[in-house]
PDB file of C-alpha atoms in Angstrom:
ATOM      1  CA  ASP U   1      24.155  57.645 133.577  1.00 66.00           C
ATOM      2  CA  ALA U   2      25.626  60.384 131.309  1.00 64.00           C
ATOM      3  CA  MET U   3      29.520  60.834 133.027  1.00 93.00           C
ATOM      4  CA  VAL U   4      32.805  61.720 132.199  1.00 96.00           C
ATOM      5  CA  ILE U   5      35.405  59.041 132.726  1.00 96.00           C
ATOM      6  CA  GLN U   6      39.134  59.468 133.487  1.00 96.00           C
ATOM      7  CA  ASN U   7      41.501  56.560 133.168  1.00 91.00           C
ATOM      8  CA  PRO U   8      43.728  55.489 134.848  1.00 92.00           C
ATOM      9  CA  ARG U   9      42.636  57.193 138.064  1.00 93.00           C
ATOM     10  CA  TYR U  10      46.070  56.867 139.607  1.00 95.00           C
ATOM     11  CA  GLN U  11      49.641  56.899 137.331  1.00 96.00           C
ATOM     12  CA  VAL U  12      52.983  56.576 138.146  1.00 96.00           C
ATOM     13  CA  THR U  13      55.670  57.345 135.512  1.00 95.00           C
ATOM     14  CA  GLN U  14      59.581  57.988 135.692  1.00 95.00           C
ATOM     15  CA  PHE U  15      61.232  61.381 135.037  1.00 96.00           C
ATOM     16  CA  GLY U  16      61.173  62.176 131.158  1.00 95.00           C
ATOM     17  CA  LYS U  17      59.220  59.132 130.147  1.00 96.00           C
ATOM     18  CA  PRO U  18      56.019  60.017 128.306  1.00 96.00           C
ATOM     19  CA  VAL U  19      52.701  59.533 129.463  1.00 96.00           C
ATOM     20  CA  THR U  20      48.969  59.340 128.121  1.00 97.00           C
ATOM     21  CA  LEU U  21      45.828  60.128 130.258  1.00 97.00           C
ATOM     22  CA  SER U  22      42.409  59.365 128.760  1.00 97.00           C
ATOM     23  CA  CYS U  23      38.990  61.111 129.116  1.00 97.00           C
ATOM     24  CA  SER U  24      35.420  59.878 127.737  1.00 97.00           C
ATOM     25  CA  GLN U  25      32.248  61.439 127.781  1.00 97.00           C
ATOM     26  CA  THR U  26      28.432  60.054 126.995  1.00 95.00           C
ATOM     27  CA  LEU U  27      26.970  63.399 127.936  1.00 94.00           C
ATOM     28  CA  ASN U  28      28.025  64.496 123.935  1.00 93.00           C
ATOM     29  CA  HIS U  29      29.055  67.887 124.582  1.00 95.00           C
ATOM     30  CA  ASN U  30      31.252  69.350 121.804  1.00 94.00           C
ATOM     31  CA  VAL U  31      33.455  71.150 124.073  1.00 95.00           C
ATOM     32  CA  MET U  32      36.137  69.177 126.269  1.00 96.00           C
ATOM     33  CA  TYR U  33      38.749  70.832 128.628  1.00 96.00           C
ATOM     34  CA  TRP U  34      41.912  69.642 130.446  1.00 97.00           C
ATOM     35  CA  TYR U  35      43.017  70.998 133.526  1.00 96.00           C
ATOM     36  CA  GLN U  36      45.684  70.922 135.771  1.00 97.00           C
ATOM     37  CA  GLN U  37      45.539  71.135 139.556  1.00 97.00           C
ATOM     38  CA  LYS U  38      48.288  71.255 141.976  1.00 95.00           C
ATOM     39  CA  SER U  39      48.231  70.489 145.797  1.00 91.00           C
ATOM     40  CA  SER U  40      46.575  73.447 147.677  1.00 89.00           C
ATOM     41  CA  GLN U  41      45.677  75.517 144.471  1.00 94.00           C
ATOM     42  CA  ALA U  42      42.732  75.945 142.190  1.00 95.00           C
ATOM     43  CA  PRO U  43      42.381  74.052 138.827  1.00 95.00           C
ATOM     44  CA  LYS U  44      44.082  75.610 135.870  1.00 94.00           C
ATOM     45  CA  LEU U  45      43.102  75.181 132.373  1.00 93.00           C
ATOM     46  CA  LEU U  46      45.635  73.648 129.911  1.00 95.00           C
ATOM     47  CA  PHE U  47      43.679  73.461 126.795  1.00 92.00           C
ATOM     48  CA  HIS U  48      40.294  73.141 125.321  1.00 94.00           C
ATOM     49  CA  TYR U  49      38.502  71.550 122.283  1.00 94.00           C
ATOM     50  CA  TYR U  50      35.449  72.724 120.653  1.00 93.00           C
ATOM     51  CA  ASP U  51      34.686  69.967 118.576  1.00 91.00           C
ATOM     52  CA  LYS U  52      37.938  69.527 116.544  1.00 91.00           C
ATOM     53  CA  ASP U  53      39.106  72.965 117.139  1.00 90.00           C
ATOM     54  CA  PHE U  54      42.139  72.909 119.418  1.00 90.00           C
ATOM     55  CA  ASN U  55      42.788  75.645 121.828  1.00 90.00           C
ATOM     56  CA  ASN U  56      45.999  76.380 123.856  1.00 90.00           C
ATOM     57  CA  GLU U  57      46.260  78.467 126.555  1.00 89.00           C
ATOM     58  CA  ALA U  58      49.028  80.696 126.401  1.00 88.00           C
ATOM     59  CA  ASP U  59      50.671  79.574 129.300  1.00 91.00           C
ATOM     60  CA  THR U  60      50.785  75.868 128.636  1.00 94.00           C
ATOM     61  CA  PRO U  61      54.131  74.160 128.476  1.00 93.00           C
ATOM     62  CA  ASP U  62      54.832  72.570 125.052  1.00 93.00           C
ATOM     63  CA  ASN U  63      55.352  69.351 127.060  1.00 94.00           C
ATOM     64  CA  PHE U  64      51.516  68.798 127.051  1.00 96.00           C
ATOM     65  CA  GLN U  65      50.072  68.060 123.934  1.00 95.00           C
ATOM     66  CA  SER U  66      46.113  66.932 123.294  1.00 95.00           C
ATOM     67  CA  ARG U  67      44.302  64.566 120.979  1.00 94.00           C
ATOM     68  CA  ARG U  68      40.528  64.312 120.412  1.00 95.00           C
ATOM     69  CA  PRO U  69      39.975  61.724 117.805  1.00 94.00           C
ATOM     70  CA  ASN U  70      35.974  61.791 117.795  1.00 94.00           C
ATOM     71  CA  THR U  71      33.224  63.575 120.012  1.00 93.00           C
ATOM     72  CA  SER U  72      33.632  61.158 122.935  1.00 95.00           C
ATOM     73  CA  PHE U  73      37.333  60.753 123.448  1.00 96.00           C
ATOM     74  CA  CYS U  74      40.127  63.433 124.493  1.00 96.00           C
ATOM     75  CA  PHE U  75      43.775  62.501 125.298  1.00 96.00           C
ATOM     76  CA  LEU U  76      46.559  64.380 127.157  1.00 97.00           C
ATOM     77  CA  ASP U  77      50.099  63.575 126.322  1.00 97.00           C
ATOM     78  CA  ILE U  78      52.969  64.389 128.306  1.00 96.00           C
ATOM     79  CA  ARG U  79      56.127  64.058 126.139  1.00 96.00           C
ATOM     80  CA  SER U  80      58.546  64.301 129.142  1.00 96.00           C
ATOM     81  CA  PRO U  81      57.194  64.514 132.535  1.00 96.00           C
ATOM     82  CA  GLY U  82      59.338  66.229 135.326  1.00 96.00           C
ATOM     83  CA  LEU U  83      58.749  66.629 138.935  1.00 95.00           C
ATOM     84  CA  GLY U  84      56.943  69.666 138.560  1.00 95.00           C
ATOM     85  CA  ASP U  85      54.411  67.942 136.358  1.00 97.00           C
ATOM     86  CA  ALA U  86      53.057  66.022 139.003  1.00 97.00           C
ATOM     87  CA  ALA U  87      49.455  67.025 139.807  1.00 97.00           C
ATOM     88  CA  MET U  88      45.715  66.060 139.246  1.00 97.00           C
ATOM     89  CA  TYR U  89      44.824  66.521 135.848  1.00 97.00           C
ATOM     90  CA  LEU U  90      41.044  66.835 135.374  1.00 97.00           C
ATOM     91  CA  CYS U  91      38.999  66.340 132.148  1.00 97.00           C
ATOM     92  CA  ALA U  92      35.796  68.394 131.783  1.00 96.00           C
ATOM     93  CA  THR U  93      33.220  68.696 129.073  1.00 96.00           C
ATOM     94  CA  SER U  94      30.369  71.414 128.661  1.00 94.00           C
ATOM     95  CA  ARG U  95      27.933  72.289 125.938  1.00 92.00           C
ATOM     96  CA  VAL U  96      29.131  76.066 124.585  1.00 88.00           C
ATOM     97  CA  GLY U  97      28.670  78.285 127.436  1.00 84.00           C
ATOM     98  CA  GLY U  98      27.086  76.177 129.440  1.00 88.00           C
ATOM     99  CA  THR U  99      27.643  74.016 132.840  1.00 91.00           C
ATOM    100  CA  GLN U 100      31.367  72.381 133.142  1.00 93.00           C
ATOM    101  CA  TYR U 101      31.007  68.672 134.153  1.00 94.00           C
ATOM    102  CA  PHE U 102      34.131  66.935 135.292  1.00 95.00           C
ATOM    103  CA  GLY U 103      35.481  63.550 135.538  1.00 96.00           C
ATOM    104  CA  PRO U 104      37.082  62.127 138.655  1.00 94.00           C
ATOM    105  CA  GLY U 105      40.589  63.080 137.667  1.00 95.00           C
ATOM    106  CA  THR U 106      44.001  61.205 137.227  1.00 96.00           C
ATOM    107  CA  ARG U 107      46.559  61.817 140.084  1.00 96.00           C
ATOM    108  CA  LEU U 108      50.240  61.878 138.288  1.00 97.00           C
ATOM    109  CA  LEU U 109      53.135  61.035 140.251  1.00 96.00           C
ATOM    110  CA  VAL U 110      56.464  61.670 138.557  1.00 96.00           C
ATOM    111  CA  LEU U 111      59.776  59.333 139.924  1.00 94.00           C
TER     112      LEU U 111
ATOM    113  CA  GLY E   1      42.093  87.862 132.980  1.00 82.00           C
ATOM    114  CA  ILE E   2      39.142  87.783 135.562  1.00 90.00           C
ATOM    115  CA  GLN E   3      40.284  88.087 138.758  1.00 94.00           C
ATOM    116  CA  VAL E   4      38.127  85.711 141.385  1.00 97.00           C
ATOM    117  CA  GLU E   5      38.420  86.065 145.066  1.00 98.00           C
ATOM    118  CA  GLN E   6      36.841  84.035 147.679  1.00 98.00           C
ATOM    119  CA  SER E   7      36.250  84.464 151.223  1.00 97.00           C
ATOM    120  CA  PRO E   8      36.412  82.909 153.778  1.00 98.00           C
ATOM    121  CA  PRO E   9      39.871  81.219 153.078  1.00 97.00           C
ATOM    122  CA  ASP E  10      38.969  78.191 155.729  1.00 97.00           C
ATOM    123  CA  LEU E  11      35.695  77.773 157.440  1.00 97.00           C
ATOM    124  CA  ILE E  12      35.463  75.306 160.533  1.00 97.00           C
ATOM    125  CA  LEU E  13      31.660  74.656 161.324  1.00 95.00           C
ATOM    126  CA  GLN E  14      30.034  72.774 164.010  1.00 97.00           C
ATOM    127  CA  GLU E  15      27.075  70.369 162.291  1.00 97.00           C
ATOM    128  CA  GLY E  16      23.822  71.695 162.047  1.00 97.00           C
ATOM    129  CA  ALA E  17      25.511  75.294 161.779  1.00 97.00           C
ATOM    130  CA  ASN E  18      24.777  77.729 158.676  1.00 97.00           C
ATOM    131  CA  SER E  19      27.268  79.421 156.464  1.00 97.00           C
ATOM    132  CA  THR E  20      27.842  81.670 153.929  1.00 98.00           C
ATOM    133  CA  LEU E  21      30.434  81.885 151.221  1.00 98.00           C
ATOM    134  CA  ARG E  22      31.358  84.785 149.238  1.00 98.00           C
ATOM    135  CA  CYS E  23      33.021  85.058 145.682  1.00 98.00           C
ATOM    136  CA  ASN E  24      33.795  88.490 144.291  1.00 98.00           C
ATOM    137  CA  PHE E  25      34.685  88.820 140.557  1.00 97.00           C
ATOM    138  CA  SER E  26      36.426  91.806 138.661  1.00 96.00           C
ATOM    139  CA  ASP E  27      34.646  91.822 135.595  1.00 94.00           C
ATOM    140  CA  SER E  28      31.145  91.340 133.911  1.00 93.00           C
ATOM    141  CA  VAL E  29      30.186  87.372 133.631  1.00 93.00           C
ATOM    142  CA  ASN E  30      28.173  85.043 131.447  1.00 91.00           C
ATOM    143  CA  ASN E  31      28.948  81.973 133.246  1.00 93.00           C
ATOM    144  CA  LEU E  32      29.468  81.230 137.236  1.00 96.00           C
ATOM    145  CA  GLN E  33      29.443  78.117 138.600  1.00 97.00           C
ATOM    146  CA  TRP E  34      30.176  77.170 142.119  1.00 98.00           C
ATOM    147  CA  PHE E  35      31.811  73.686 142.795  1.00 97.00           C
ATOM    148  CA  HIS E  36      32.419  70.918 145.919  1.00 97.00           C
ATOM    149  CA  GLN E  37      35.775  69.020 145.524  1.00 96.00           C
ATOM    150  CA  ASN E  38      35.387  66.361 147.726  1.00 89.00           C
ATOM    151  CA  PRO E  39      38.354  64.638 149.774  1.00 86.00           C
ATOM    152  CA  TRP E  40      38.924  62.308 146.740  1.00 86.00           C
ATOM    153  CA  GLY E  41      39.677  65.320 144.564  1.00 88.00           C
ATOM    154  CA  GLN E  42      36.291  65.221 142.245  1.00 89.00           C
ATOM    155  CA  LEU E  43      34.678  68.431 141.474  1.00 93.00           C
ATOM    156  CA  ILE E  44      31.280  68.091 141.535  1.00 94.00           C
ATOM    157  CA  ASN E  45      29.053  71.183 140.198  1.00 94.00           C
ATOM    158  CA  LEU E  46      26.610  72.540 142.633  1.00 97.00           C
ATOM    159  CA  PHE E  47      25.173  75.585 140.540  1.00 97.00           C
ATOM    160  CA  TYR E  48      25.211  76.989 137.223  1.00 96.00           C
ATOM    161  CA  ILE E  49      24.681  80.674 138.296  1.00 97.00           C
ATOM    162  CA  PRO E  50      25.454  83.514 136.317  1.00 95.00           C
ATOM    163  CA  SER E  51      22.342  85.527 137.775  1.00 96.00           C
ATOM    164  CA  GLY E  52      19.404  85.085 140.051  1.00 97.00           C
ATOM    165  CA  THR E  53      18.837  82.703 142.781  1.00 98.00           C
ATOM    166  CA  LYS E  54      18.682  78.695 143.101  1.00 98.00           C
ATOM    167  CA  GLN E  55      18.493  76.348 145.638  1.00 97.00           C
ATOM    168  CA  ASN E  56      18.968  72.753 145.750  1.00 96.00           C
ATOM    169  CA  GLY E  57      18.178  71.079 149.300  1.00 97.00           C
ATOM    170  CA  ARG E  58      19.964  72.535 151.785  1.00 97.00           C
ATOM    171  CA  LEU E  59      22.453  74.581 149.284  1.00 98.00           C
ATOM    172  CA  SER E  60      21.133  77.965 147.700  1.00 98.00           C
ATOM    173  CA  ALA E  61      23.120  80.567 145.765  1.00 98.00           C
ATOM    174  CA  THR E  62      22.607  83.923 144.868  1.00 98.00           C
ATOM    175  CA  THR E  63      24.491  85.904 142.013  1.00 98.00           C
ATOM    176  CA  VAL E  64      24.371  89.969 141.967  1.00 97.00           C
ATOM    177  CA  ALA E  65      25.933  90.627 138.226  1.00 94.00           C
ATOM    178  CA  THR E  66      25.688  94.099 138.601  1.00 95.00           C
ATOM    179  CA  GLU E  67      27.706  94.162 141.695  1.00 97.00           C
ATOM    180  CA  ARG E  68      30.038  91.403 141.075  1.00 97.00           C
ATOM    181  CA  TYR E  69      29.779  88.834 143.802  1.00 98.00           C
ATOM    182  CA  SER E  70      27.918  85.813 144.339  1.00 98.00           C
ATOM    183  CA  LEU E  71      27.035  84.133 147.794  1.00 98.00           C
ATOM    184  CA  LEU E  72      26.788  80.457 148.482  1.00 98.00           C
ATOM    185  CA  TYR E  73      24.396  79.104 151.743  1.00 98.00           C
ATOM    186  CA  ILE E  74      24.803  76.002 153.351  1.00 97.00           C
ATOM    187  CA  SER E  75      22.260  75.350 155.705  1.00 97.00           C
ATOM    188  CA  SER E  76      22.165  72.780 158.484  1.00 97.00           C
ATOM    189  CA  SER E  77      25.539  71.812 157.583  1.00 97.00           C
ATOM    190  CA  GLN E  78      26.651  67.979 157.544  1.00 97.00           C
ATOM    191  CA  THR E  79      30.239  66.536 157.831  1.00 95.00           C
ATOM    192  CA  THR E  80      29.655  65.383 154.209  1.00 94.00           C
ATOM    193  CA  ASP E  81      29.585  69.066 153.476  1.00 96.00           C
ATOM    194  CA  SER E  82      33.361  69.133 154.118  1.00 95.00           C
ATOM    195  CA  GLY E  83      35.664  69.970 151.457  1.00 95.00           C
ATOM    196  CA  VAL E  84      36.764  72.853 148.926  1.00 97.00           C
ATOM    197  CA  TYR E  85      34.138  75.242 147.405  1.00 98.00           C
ATOM    198  CA  PHE E  86      34.967  76.852 144.214  1.00 98.00           C
ATOM    199  CA  CYS E  87      33.773  79.582 142.364  1.00 98.00           C
ATOM    200  CA  ALA E  88      34.857  80.054 138.632  1.00 97.00           C
ATOM    201  CA  VAL E  89      33.411  82.585 136.532  1.00 96.00           C
ATOM    202  CA  GLY E  90      33.710  83.458 132.594  1.00 91.00           C
ATOM    203  CA  SER E  91      33.132  85.979 130.366  1.00 86.00           C
ATOM    204  CA  ASN E  92      33.501  84.081 126.906  1.00 80.00           C
ATOM    205  CA  ASP E  93      31.984  80.643 125.804  1.00 73.00           C
ATOM    206  CA  TYR E  94      35.138  78.560 127.524  1.00 79.00           C
ATOM    207  CA  LYS E  95      37.134  79.202 129.924  1.00 86.00           C
ATOM    208  CA  LEU E  96      36.448  79.330 133.321  1.00 91.00           C
ATOM    209  CA  SER E  97      38.776  81.214 135.889  1.00 92.00           C
ATOM    210  CA  PHE E  98      38.905  79.521 139.210  1.00 95.00           C
ATOM    211  CA  GLY E  99      39.126  81.272 142.694  1.00 97.00           C
ATOM    212  CA  ALA E 100      41.525  80.076 145.360  1.00 97.00           C
ATOM    213  CA  GLY E 101      38.497  77.950 146.885  1.00 97.00           C
ATOM    214  CA  THR E 102      37.178  78.065 150.630  1.00 98.00           C
ATOM    215  CA  THR E 103      38.239  74.837 152.725  1.00 97.00           C
ATOM    216  CA  VAL E 104      35.222  73.857 154.765  1.00 97.00           C
ATOM    217  CA  THR E 105      35.497  71.371 157.595  1.00 96.00           C
ATOM    218  CA  VAL E 106      32.433  70.030 159.205  1.00 96.00           C
ATOM    219  CA  ARG E 107      32.788  68.709 162.987  1.00 96.00           C
ATOM    220  CA  ALA E 108      30.460  66.034 164.194  1.00 94.00           C
TER     221      ALA E 108
END
C-alpha cells in the first residue's frame, strides 16, 4: 500500500544534542510537510517542500532545519533541542492543492 | 491567516448515538479536510471537501463554502470513533490551518 513512513516512532534525546527525524513516502507526491504538535494542541506547520523548493513558515525557529534529498525522503533536523521542543512531529505529503496524507508521527522526548 | 473554529470542544456519546461536529472558517478556502486523530497520534484523512457533500460509511460531511462552514456527521457511533477530530482549511496550494479540534469520547 502507498503510504507515509516515519522513523523512529519514538526518539529520546538530551538537551542540546542534535537529532534527525526521517520521513519517506511511496505516494510520489511532490509536496512534503513537517508539522509540530504539542500535547492537546493542533498541528502547527513548520515548513514544506514543493519538489526541491523549500518554504519556511515565518515563525519556525532557526533551530529547525530540513533536507529533501529526493522525492521520496525528507528529514527534520533539530540542531540544539530544548525542553520546549518535546512534541509529536508529523510528516505529510500531497499533490499540489490536494489531500494531505500523514505519517504515524515521531514522538520526541528531550531530557 | 484564516481563523478556524470548531465546536463543540468536547463531546461525550453513548455508543449508537449520532452527532454533528461543526467547523467555521473566516475566509474563502479552496481546501478543506476533516481528520481523525487516533489515540496513538496518527492523523487519518476522513474527507477532502472544499464544497459539497460526501459520505463514507457512517461518516458524512457537508461544506457550505459561501457561508464558510463545514459539518461532520457521525452516525451510529462506535467506541473506535473516539479521538480528536480536526478540521483544516487552506486558501493556497499548500498551507493548512487547523482548528483546535473536537475531542469525542464514545462510551460502550
